[in-house]
Short mmCIF file of C-alpha atoms and ligand atoms in Angstrom, two decimals:
data_model
loop_
_atom_site.label_atom_id
_atom_site.label_comp_id
_atom_site.label_asym_id
_atom_site.label_seq_id
_atom_site.Cartn_x
_atom_site.Cartn_y
_atom_site.Cartn_z
CA MET A 216 3.28 11.94 22.42
CA LEU A 217 1.03 10.16 19.92
CA LEU A 218 -2.48 11.52 19.41
CA THR A 219 -5.55 9.44 18.67
CA MET A 220 -6.82 10.02 15.14
CA GLN A 221 -10.26 11.52 14.83
CA GLY A 222 -12.82 8.80 14.13
CA ARG A 223 -10.15 6.09 14.42
CA PRO A 224 -9.88 5.37 18.17
CA HIS A 225 -7.48 2.48 17.57
CA ILE A 226 -4.89 4.57 15.70
CA GLU A 227 -2.43 7.02 17.20
CA LEU A 228 -0.35 9.31 15.06
CA GLU A 229 2.32 11.92 15.40
CA ARG A 230 4.71 13.31 12.80
CA GLY A 231 6.71 10.31 11.62
CA ARG A 232 5.23 7.81 14.09
CA LEU A 233 2.11 5.64 14.07
CA ALA A 234 0.74 3.07 16.51
CA ILE A 235 -2.24 0.78 16.02
CA GLY A 236 -3.96 -0.98 18.89
CA GLY A 237 -1.31 0.59 21.12
CA ILE A 238 1.60 -1.03 19.24
CA PRO A 239 4.16 1.09 17.36
CA ALA A 240 4.19 0.38 13.63
CA MET A 241 7.96 -0.13 13.64
CA ALA A 242 7.71 -2.87 16.28
CA LEU A 243 5.27 -4.74 14.03
CA VAL A 244 7.42 -4.25 10.95
CA GLU A 245 10.56 -5.48 12.71
CA ARG A 246 8.75 -8.59 13.86
CA TYR A 247 6.65 -9.46 10.81
CA GLY A 248 8.21 -7.68 7.84
CA THR A 249 6.47 -5.73 5.08
CA PRO A 250 4.13 -5.35 3.31
CA LEU A 251 1.93 -6.05 6.29
CA TYR A 252 -1.78 -5.66 6.94
CA VAL A 253 -2.42 -4.85 10.59
CA THR A 254 -5.99 -5.28 11.80
CA ASP A 255 -7.45 -4.17 15.09
CA VAL A 256 -10.01 -6.93 15.68
CA ASP A 257 -11.73 -5.06 18.50
CA ARG A 258 -12.50 -2.31 16.01
CA VAL A 259 -14.08 -4.83 13.61
CA VAL A 260 -16.25 -6.21 16.40
CA GLU A 261 -17.20 -2.70 17.50
CA ARG A 262 -18.39 -1.75 13.99
CA TYR A 263 -20.34 -5.00 13.64
CA ALA A 264 -22.02 -4.39 17.01
CA GLU A 265 -22.95 -0.85 15.95
CA ALA A 266 -24.55 -2.10 12.74
CA LYS A 267 -26.37 -4.93 14.49
CA LYS A 268 -27.73 -2.60 17.15
CA ALA A 269 -28.91 0.01 14.64
CA LEU A 270 -30.70 -2.59 12.51
CA SER A 271 -32.13 -4.57 15.43
CA SER A 272 -33.59 -1.46 17.00
CA ARG A 273 -35.73 -1.03 13.87
CA HIS A 274 -36.65 -4.63 13.10
CA GLU A 275 -36.92 -7.72 15.23
CA ASN A 276 -35.38 -10.38 13.05
CA VAL A 277 -32.10 -9.25 11.50
CA ASN A 278 -29.12 -11.17 10.15
CA VAL A 279 -26.01 -9.07 9.61
CA ALA A 280 -24.36 -11.44 7.16
CA PHE A 281 -20.88 -9.99 6.80
CA ALA A 282 -19.68 -10.02 3.17
CA TYR A 283 -16.60 -12.25 3.24
CA LYS A 284 -15.36 -10.81 -0.04
CA ALA A 285 -14.53 -7.57 1.79
CA ASN A 286 -12.15 -9.35 4.15
CA SER A 287 -11.84 -13.11 4.34
CA THR A 288 -8.94 -13.27 6.80
CA PRO A 289 -9.88 -16.24 9.01
CA GLY A 290 -9.26 -14.30 12.24
CA VAL A 291 -11.61 -11.51 11.12
CA VAL A 292 -14.46 -13.76 10.06
CA ARG A 293 -14.01 -15.94 13.14
CA ALA A 294 -14.19 -12.92 15.46
CA LEU A 295 -17.39 -11.82 13.71
CA ALA A 296 -18.87 -15.32 13.87
CA ARG A 297 -18.19 -15.36 17.61
CA GLU A 298 -20.29 -12.21 17.91
CA GLY A 299 -23.17 -13.89 16.08
CA ALA A 300 -22.63 -12.45 12.61
CA GLY A 301 -23.90 -14.35 9.60
CA ALA A 302 -21.92 -14.73 6.39
CA THR A 303 -22.40 -13.68 2.79
CA VAL A 304 -20.23 -15.79 0.54
CA VAL A 305 -19.85 -16.26 -3.19
CA SER A 306 -18.10 -19.60 -3.55
CA GLU A 307 -17.68 -23.15 -2.29
CA GLU A 308 -14.64 -22.05 -0.28
CA GLY A 309 -16.68 -19.26 1.27
CA VAL A 310 -19.29 -21.78 2.44
CA ARG A 311 -16.54 -23.91 3.94
CA LEU A 312 -14.89 -20.97 5.70
CA ALA A 313 -18.17 -19.74 7.20
CA ARG A 314 -19.02 -23.19 8.52
CA ALA A 315 -15.48 -23.76 9.84
CA CYS A 316 -15.75 -20.47 11.72
CA GLY A 317 -18.94 -21.63 13.37
CA VAL A 318 -21.56 -19.64 11.45
CA ARG A 319 -24.90 -21.44 11.62
CA PRO A 320 -26.02 -22.71 8.20
CA ARG A 321 -29.24 -20.67 8.40
CA ASP A 322 -27.16 -17.49 8.73
CA VAL A 323 -25.13 -18.15 5.56
CA VAL A 324 -26.17 -16.55 2.26
CA ILE A 325 -24.59 -17.36 -1.07
CA ASP A 326 -24.68 -14.83 -3.91
CA GLY A 327 -22.86 -14.48 -7.22
CA PRO A 328 -23.81 -14.11 -10.87
CA SER A 329 -22.01 -17.21 -12.11
CA LYS A 330 -21.88 -19.83 -9.40
CA SER A 331 -20.39 -23.12 -10.42
CA ASP A 332 -22.18 -26.42 -9.87
CA GLU A 333 -19.60 -27.06 -7.12
CA ASP A 334 -20.46 -23.75 -5.42
CA LEU A 335 -24.15 -24.64 -5.51
CA ALA A 336 -23.57 -28.21 -4.33
CA ALA A 337 -21.58 -26.92 -1.35
CA ALA A 338 -24.40 -24.51 -0.46
CA VAL A 339 -27.07 -27.18 -0.88
CA LYS A 340 -25.14 -29.72 1.20
CA ALA A 341 -24.49 -27.20 3.97
CA GLY A 342 -28.18 -26.25 3.97
CA VAL A 343 -27.41 -22.53 3.83
CA GLY A 344 -30.19 -20.12 4.75
CA MET A 345 -30.47 -18.65 1.26
CA ILE A 346 -29.17 -19.26 -2.21
CA ASN A 347 -29.71 -16.07 -4.18
CA ALA A 348 -30.19 -16.90 -7.84
CA GLU A 349 -29.03 -14.36 -10.41
CA SER A 350 -30.79 -15.86 -13.43
CA VAL A 351 -33.95 -17.90 -13.88
CA GLU A 352 -31.82 -20.68 -15.35
CA GLU A 353 -29.88 -20.83 -12.08
CA VAL A 354 -33.05 -21.76 -10.17
CA LEU A 355 -33.47 -24.77 -12.44
CA VAL A 356 -29.81 -25.68 -11.99
CA ILE A 357 -30.25 -25.52 -8.20
CA GLU A 358 -33.24 -27.88 -8.60
CA SER A 359 -31.13 -30.34 -10.51
CA VAL A 360 -28.19 -30.06 -8.06
CA CYS A 361 -30.66 -30.83 -5.24
CA ALA A 362 -32.01 -33.79 -7.22
CA SER A 363 -28.54 -35.21 -7.77
CA LEU A 364 -27.82 -34.89 -4.05
CA GLY A 365 -31.24 -36.30 -3.08
CA VAL A 366 -32.08 -33.15 -1.14
CA ARG A 367 -35.37 -31.21 -0.82
CA GLY A 368 -36.58 -28.01 0.79
CA ARG A 369 -33.72 -25.69 -0.06
CA ARG A 370 -34.41 -21.98 0.36
CA VAL A 371 -33.88 -19.91 -2.77
CA GLY A 372 -34.19 -16.20 -3.40
CA PHE A 373 -33.94 -13.95 -6.42
CA ARG A 374 -31.41 -11.17 -6.62
CA VAL A 375 -33.61 -8.65 -8.38
CA ASN A 376 -32.26 -6.09 -10.78
CA PHE A 377 -34.47 -3.02 -10.33
CA ASP A 378 -32.40 -0.86 -12.65
CA ILE A 379 -31.19 1.32 -9.80
CA ARG A 380 -28.25 3.51 -10.71
CA ALA A 381 -26.55 4.40 -7.46
CA GLU A 382 -24.09 7.24 -7.31
CA THR A 383 -20.73 5.54 -6.91
CA HIS A 384 -17.66 4.65 -8.98
CA ALA A 385 -18.75 3.00 -12.26
CA GLY A 386 -16.75 -0.09 -11.31
CA LEU A 387 -18.73 -0.43 -8.09
CA ALA A 388 -22.23 0.02 -9.51
CA THR A 389 -24.10 -3.24 -9.98
CA GLY A 390 -27.76 -2.26 -10.21
CA GLY A 391 -28.14 -1.09 -13.83
CA ARG A 392 -30.46 -2.97 -16.16
CA SER A 393 -27.72 -4.21 -18.45
CA HIS A 394 -25.29 -5.16 -15.69
CA LYS A 395 -24.58 -8.86 -15.30
CA PHE A 396 -26.17 -8.92 -11.85
CA GLY A 397 -29.60 -10.10 -10.82
CA VAL A 398 -32.83 -10.83 -12.65
CA ALA A 399 -35.14 -8.14 -14.03
CA ARG A 400 -38.25 -7.63 -11.93
CA GLU A 401 -40.64 -8.64 -14.74
CA GLU A 402 -38.67 -11.81 -15.39
CA VAL A 403 -38.98 -12.78 -11.72
CA VAL A 404 -42.76 -12.30 -11.92
CA ARG A 405 -43.00 -14.33 -15.13
CA PHE A 406 -40.84 -17.14 -13.77
CA CYS A 407 -42.85 -17.41 -10.58
CA GLU A 408 -46.15 -17.56 -12.50
CA GLU A 409 -44.88 -20.28 -14.78
CA TYR A 410 -42.45 -22.38 -12.77
CA VAL A 411 -43.19 -22.14 -9.06
CA PRO A 412 -45.87 -24.85 -9.14
CA ARG A 413 -43.36 -27.16 -10.84
CA LEU A 414 -40.47 -26.69 -8.41
CA GLU A 415 -40.08 -29.80 -6.28
CA ARG A 416 -36.88 -29.36 -4.35
CA VAL A 417 -36.49 -25.64 -3.84
CA THR A 418 -38.85 -23.00 -2.48
CA ILE A 419 -38.70 -19.36 -3.52
CA VAL A 420 -38.75 -17.50 -0.20
CA GLY A 421 -36.26 -14.65 -0.60
CA LEU A 422 -35.81 -11.39 -2.47
CA HIS A 423 -32.50 -9.61 -2.65
CA SER A 424 -31.14 -6.38 -4.13
CA HIS A 425 -27.60 -5.00 -4.16
CA ALA A 426 -27.15 -1.90 -6.30
CA GLY A 427 -23.44 -1.44 -5.69
CA SER A 428 -20.76 -0.63 -3.18
CA GLN A 429 -19.46 2.57 -1.53
CA ILE A 430 -22.93 4.15 -1.65
CA SER A 431 -23.54 7.08 0.66
CA ASP A 432 -27.14 8.02 -0.15
CA PRO A 433 -29.56 6.17 2.18
CA GLY A 434 -32.29 6.91 -0.37
CA VAL A 435 -30.88 4.13 -2.57
CA PHE A 436 -31.39 1.56 0.19
CA ARG A 437 -34.87 2.89 0.95
CA THR A 438 -35.87 2.55 -2.71
CA GLU A 439 -34.56 -1.01 -2.78
CA ALA A 440 -36.44 -1.97 0.38
CA GLU A 441 -39.68 -0.45 -0.91
CA ARG A 442 -39.39 -2.23 -4.24
CA LEU A 443 -38.63 -5.54 -2.57
CA VAL A 444 -41.80 -5.29 -0.48
CA GLU A 445 -43.90 -4.27 -3.51
CA LEU A 446 -42.58 -7.20 -5.51
CA SER A 447 -43.24 -9.65 -2.67
CA GLU A 448 -46.87 -8.52 -2.68
CA GLU A 449 -47.17 -9.06 -6.40
CA LEU A 450 -45.67 -12.54 -6.15
CA ARG A 451 -48.38 -13.65 -3.71
CA THR A 452 -50.69 -14.27 -6.68
CA SER A 453 -48.22 -16.96 -7.81
CA GLY A 454 -48.32 -18.59 -4.39
CA VAL A 455 -44.90 -17.24 -3.41
CA ARG A 456 -44.54 -16.29 0.26
CA ILE A 457 -41.43 -14.20 0.82
CA ASP A 458 -40.11 -14.55 4.37
CA GLU A 459 -36.66 -13.00 3.89
CA PHE A 460 -35.66 -9.64 2.43
CA ASN A 461 -32.00 -9.01 1.69
CA VAL A 462 -30.85 -5.44 1.09
CA GLY A 463 -27.32 -6.40 0.06
CA GLY A 464 -24.31 -4.52 1.34
CA GLY A 465 -23.00 -1.31 -0.13
CA LEU A 466 -22.98 1.27 2.64
CA GLY A 467 -20.03 3.54 1.99
CA VAL A 468 -17.28 4.79 4.26
CA SER A 469 -15.21 7.95 4.20
CA TYR A 470 -11.66 7.46 2.97
CA ASP A 471 -10.65 11.06 3.61
CA GLY A 472 -11.05 11.02 7.37
CA GLY A 473 -14.65 12.27 7.51
CA GLY A 474 -17.43 10.46 9.32
CA GLY A 475 -19.12 8.77 6.35
CA PRO A 476 -22.83 8.03 6.10
CA PRO A 477 -24.41 7.34 9.50
CA ILE A 478 -25.38 3.75 10.21
CA GLY A 479 -28.67 4.91 11.76
CA GLU A 480 -29.86 6.36 8.45
CA TYR A 481 -28.95 3.15 6.66
CA ALA A 482 -30.76 1.07 9.28
CA ASP A 483 -33.82 3.25 9.02
CA ALA A 484 -33.87 3.04 5.22
CA THR A 485 -33.56 -0.75 5.28
CA ALA A 486 -34.80 -2.49 8.45
CA GLY A 487 -37.05 0.46 9.29
CA THR A 488 -38.77 0.36 5.90
CA PHE A 489 -39.70 -3.33 6.24
CA SER A 490 -41.18 -2.71 9.68
CA ARG A 491 -43.15 0.32 8.51
CA LYS A 492 -44.43 -1.57 5.47
CA GLY A 493 -45.96 -4.26 7.67
CA ARG A 494 -43.23 -6.87 7.15
CA GLY A 495 -42.06 -7.08 10.73
CA ASP A 496 -42.62 -10.84 10.42
CA ALA A 497 -39.93 -11.32 7.75
CA ARG A 498 -36.22 -11.77 8.29
CA VAL A 499 -34.07 -8.88 7.11
CA VAL A 500 -30.56 -9.63 5.88
CA SER A 501 -27.87 -6.99 5.53
CA GLU A 502 -24.70 -7.99 3.70
CA LEU A 503 -22.48 -5.16 4.93
CA GLY A 504 -18.81 -5.67 4.19
CA ARG A 505 -16.83 -2.47 3.71
CA TRP A 506 -18.59 -0.53 6.46
CA ILE A 507 -17.67 -3.14 9.07
CA VAL A 508 -14.00 -3.65 8.25
CA ALA A 509 -12.61 -0.72 6.26
CA ASP A 510 -11.18 1.40 9.05
CA SER A 511 -9.92 -1.50 11.19
CA THR A 512 -6.75 -2.01 9.19
CA VAL A 513 -3.61 -0.24 8.05
CA LEU A 514 -1.24 -1.47 5.40
CA LEU A 515 2.39 -0.95 6.43
CA THR A 516 4.91 -0.74 3.64
CA ARG A 517 8.60 0.10 3.55
CA VAL A 518 10.20 2.72 1.36
CA ASN A 519 12.71 1.03 -0.92
CA TYR A 520 13.79 4.10 -2.85
CA VAL A 521 13.15 7.81 -3.12
CA LYS A 522 13.86 9.41 -6.47
CA GLU A 523 13.13 12.46 -8.62
CA ALA A 524 11.60 12.00 -12.06
CA GLY A 525 10.71 14.99 -14.23
CA GLY A 526 9.81 17.16 -11.26
CA THR A 527 7.99 14.42 -9.38
CA SER A 528 9.31 13.03 -6.10
CA TRP A 529 8.63 9.32 -6.03
CA ALA A 530 8.61 7.24 -2.88
CA LEU A 531 8.81 3.67 -4.12
CA VAL A 532 7.48 1.22 -1.56
CA ASP A 533 7.30 -2.56 -1.27
CA ALA A 534 3.49 -2.79 -1.45
CA GLY A 535 1.97 -2.62 -4.89
CA MET A 536 -1.23 -3.26 -6.77
CA ASN A 537 -0.71 -6.94 -6.01
CA THR A 538 -0.89 -6.08 -2.31
CA PHE A 539 -3.63 -3.46 -2.45
CA LEU A 540 -5.54 -3.19 -5.70
CA ARG A 541 -8.11 -0.47 -5.00
CA PRO A 542 -6.05 2.53 -6.19
CA ALA A 543 -5.15 0.83 -9.49
CA LEU A 544 -8.58 -0.74 -10.02
CA TYR A 545 -10.86 2.13 -9.00
CA GLY A 546 -8.54 5.12 -8.75
CA ALA A 547 -9.30 4.97 -5.02
CA ARG A 548 -7.46 7.52 -2.92
CA HIS A 549 -6.52 6.36 0.57
CA ARG A 550 -4.76 8.50 3.13
CA VAL A 551 -1.08 7.65 3.44
CA VAL A 552 0.88 8.70 6.54
CA ALA A 553 4.45 8.31 7.75
CA ALA A 554 4.33 5.38 10.18
CA HIS A 555 8.04 5.50 11.00
CA ALA A 556 10.43 8.08 9.60
CA ALA A 557 14.08 8.12 10.63
CA ASP A 558 14.23 11.90 10.19
CA ARG A 559 11.22 13.53 11.83
CA THR A 560 12.11 17.09 10.89
CA GLU A 561 9.03 18.85 9.58
CA SER A 562 8.77 18.98 5.80
CA ASP A 563 5.99 19.74 3.33
CA ARG A 564 7.57 17.83 0.47
CA ALA A 565 4.94 16.04 -1.64
CA TYR A 566 5.40 12.49 -2.93
CA ASP A 567 3.86 10.25 -5.51
CA ILE A 568 3.87 6.79 -4.01
CA GLY A 569 4.48 3.83 -6.28
CA GLY A 570 4.87 0.10 -5.85
CA PRO A 571 7.22 -2.55 -7.22
CA VAL A 572 4.95 -3.89 -9.97
CA CYS A 573 5.83 -3.22 -13.58
CA GLU A 574 2.60 -1.36 -14.41
CA THR A 575 2.20 2.40 -14.69
CA THR A 576 -1.06 2.12 -12.72
CA ASP A 577 0.85 0.63 -9.78
CA THR A 578 0.67 3.77 -7.65
CA PHE A 579 -1.16 4.81 -4.51
CA GLY A 580 -1.64 8.29 -5.95
CA SER A 581 0.19 11.55 -6.18
CA GLY A 582 0.90 14.61 -4.06
CA PHE A 583 1.00 12.97 -0.63
CA ARG A 584 2.36 15.29 2.06
CA LEU A 585 3.44 13.20 5.00
CA GLY A 586 4.94 15.98 7.11
CA VAL A 587 8.46 14.56 6.83
CA GLN A 588 11.03 13.76 4.17
CA LEU A 589 11.03 10.08 3.35
CA ALA A 590 14.15 7.96 2.98
CA ARG A 591 14.98 4.34 2.23
CA GLY A 592 13.94 2.15 5.18
CA ASP A 593 11.12 4.43 6.39
CA VAL A 594 7.67 2.92 6.77
CA VAL A 595 4.45 4.45 5.49
CA ALA A 596 0.90 3.37 6.33
CA VAL A 597 -2.04 3.23 3.95
CA LEU A 598 -5.10 3.91 6.10
CA ASP A 599 -8.56 2.33 5.99
CA ALA A 600 -7.24 -0.69 4.11
CA GLY A 601 -9.46 -3.30 5.80
CA ALA A 602 -12.01 -3.73 3.01
CA TYR A 603 -11.06 -5.21 -0.35
CA GLY A 604 -7.41 -5.05 0.67
CA SER A 605 -5.95 -8.41 1.64
CA SER A 606 -8.93 -10.19 0.04
CA MET A 607 -8.01 -8.76 -3.37
CA SER A 608 -4.28 -9.33 -3.05
CA SER A 609 -2.54 -11.56 -5.57
CA THR A 610 0.84 -12.95 -6.46
CA TYR A 611 1.10 -10.87 -9.65
CA ASN A 612 4.75 -10.30 -10.64
CA MET A 613 5.51 -13.43 -8.60
CA ARG A 614 5.34 -11.59 -5.31
CA PRO A 615 4.34 -13.32 -2.09
CA LEU A 616 0.91 -12.66 -0.60
CA PRO A 617 1.03 -10.11 2.21
CA ARG A 618 0.62 -11.25 5.80
CA THR A 619 -2.04 -10.01 8.16
CA VAL A 620 -1.42 -9.58 11.86
CA PHE A 621 -3.98 -8.78 14.50
CA VAL A 622 -3.58 -6.42 17.36
CA ALA A 623 -5.79 -6.78 20.40
CA GLY A 624 -5.26 -5.94 24.04
CA GLY A 625 -1.85 -4.45 23.26
CA ARG A 626 -0.57 -7.71 21.72
CA ALA A 627 -0.01 -8.76 18.12
CA ARG A 628 -0.38 -12.17 16.54
CA VAL A 629 -0.63 -13.72 13.09
CA SER A 630 -4.18 -14.41 11.92
CA PRO A 631 -5.20 -17.83 13.23
CA ALA A 632 -6.60 -20.34 10.76
CA CYS A 633 -10.25 -21.33 10.91
C1 PLP B 269 -23.99 -9.13 -3.55
C2 PLP B 269 -23.09 -8.35 -2.67
N1 PLP B 269 -23.39 -8.27 -1.37
C3 PLP B 269 -22.62 -7.57 -0.51
C4 PLP B 269 -21.49 -6.92 -0.94
C5 PLP B 269 -20.68 -6.16 0.05
O1 PLP B 269 -20.71 -4.81 -0.25
P1 PLP B 269 -20.01 -3.74 0.68
O2 PLP B 269 -18.68 -4.25 1.02
O3 PLP B 269 -20.00 -2.51 -0.14
O4 PLP B 269 -20.88 -3.58 1.90
C6 PLP B 269 -21.14 -6.97 -2.29
C7 PLP B 269 -19.95 -6.26 -2.78
O5 PLP B 269 -19.88 -5.75 -3.83
C8 PLP B 269 -21.96 -7.71 -3.19
O6 PLP B 269 -21.66 -7.80 -4.48
#
């Protein structure tokens, strides 16, 4: 009998067997091959609804603008759009995808420290709800893009760099003063004093802060919200009326099977702070990505070879850093379990798990005990692979991009296009 995993109601596991959305992993592998991302869409929708409810109970006007970079599979973003989610995108293609999935233009936000003129033109043409500028020069470029398109009245915000150093992996921290992200607070003030009266085609109406990803301390989000409100008050003297506060994404999840930071505390630190500070009139945008999608997905990969090397037992699988980059890029440790083992005899043998790519960093980590002995043809599952998994995959080493299939209502299907 398979048992439901704690905190993962869509996953069932027993020694050497895994099912997701009620479908055995091996049935999916036989039908679709490996490496294979398998996403339970109901789980994605459930997490979105939880976030929306927590934020909306603390502030009236909230846009949960899902960060497409975390998972841009059309079926995922379309399911979220159907539930009313907004979209945070960082490129022309992101704008197109959000619109094709039915997200209203006013619920689309575009961010990014180095947007191309094409990215900006796509956002301007679509009339997105907010273009967050990451340099003062970018505001002037947006003006000129609007002029060349003959457009006025576009809504622009500043991503502010408050020099907030959040506790997270160095590669996921974005809020430090010398990072490439955002505009220093004092520069925003100076720009607004000098340039706002001269802007003809754009209006500065938004303030945004995103200090990093995989952050578990709600205090970071509270500090950001408080500073955003303070800054909006200071900008009033320049005639700037901020009507939208964006707290970025960044809420962390637990990759070791724990509960992770509670969404209620995040909602209180963000939406709750704006309400308490007398900004119940403003729109609050949350760009959650990871928190919504991380645990919805497993990555199934087949064991090609098992071998001993200098005292280490290697299980060499067909997914690599090209399929799932997080372990190689951030040293991220995901749980790996035996999704289908031919021999289910109990074993405490430990494995290092490596991929097919010719890089020493192409491993999922070391010392995995899967409860069984692995052999060629077995299937293992990397858990919580829904965020920054398929969206970061590449064809490095001339390998094909992995497929994603959805499971819902006991049935599986390939991700539909948008
Ligand atoms: C500006 C911005 N917003 C939102 C996100 C989404 O963050 P997360 O997936 O941690 O919620 C990111 C990711 O780094 C980001 O850079």
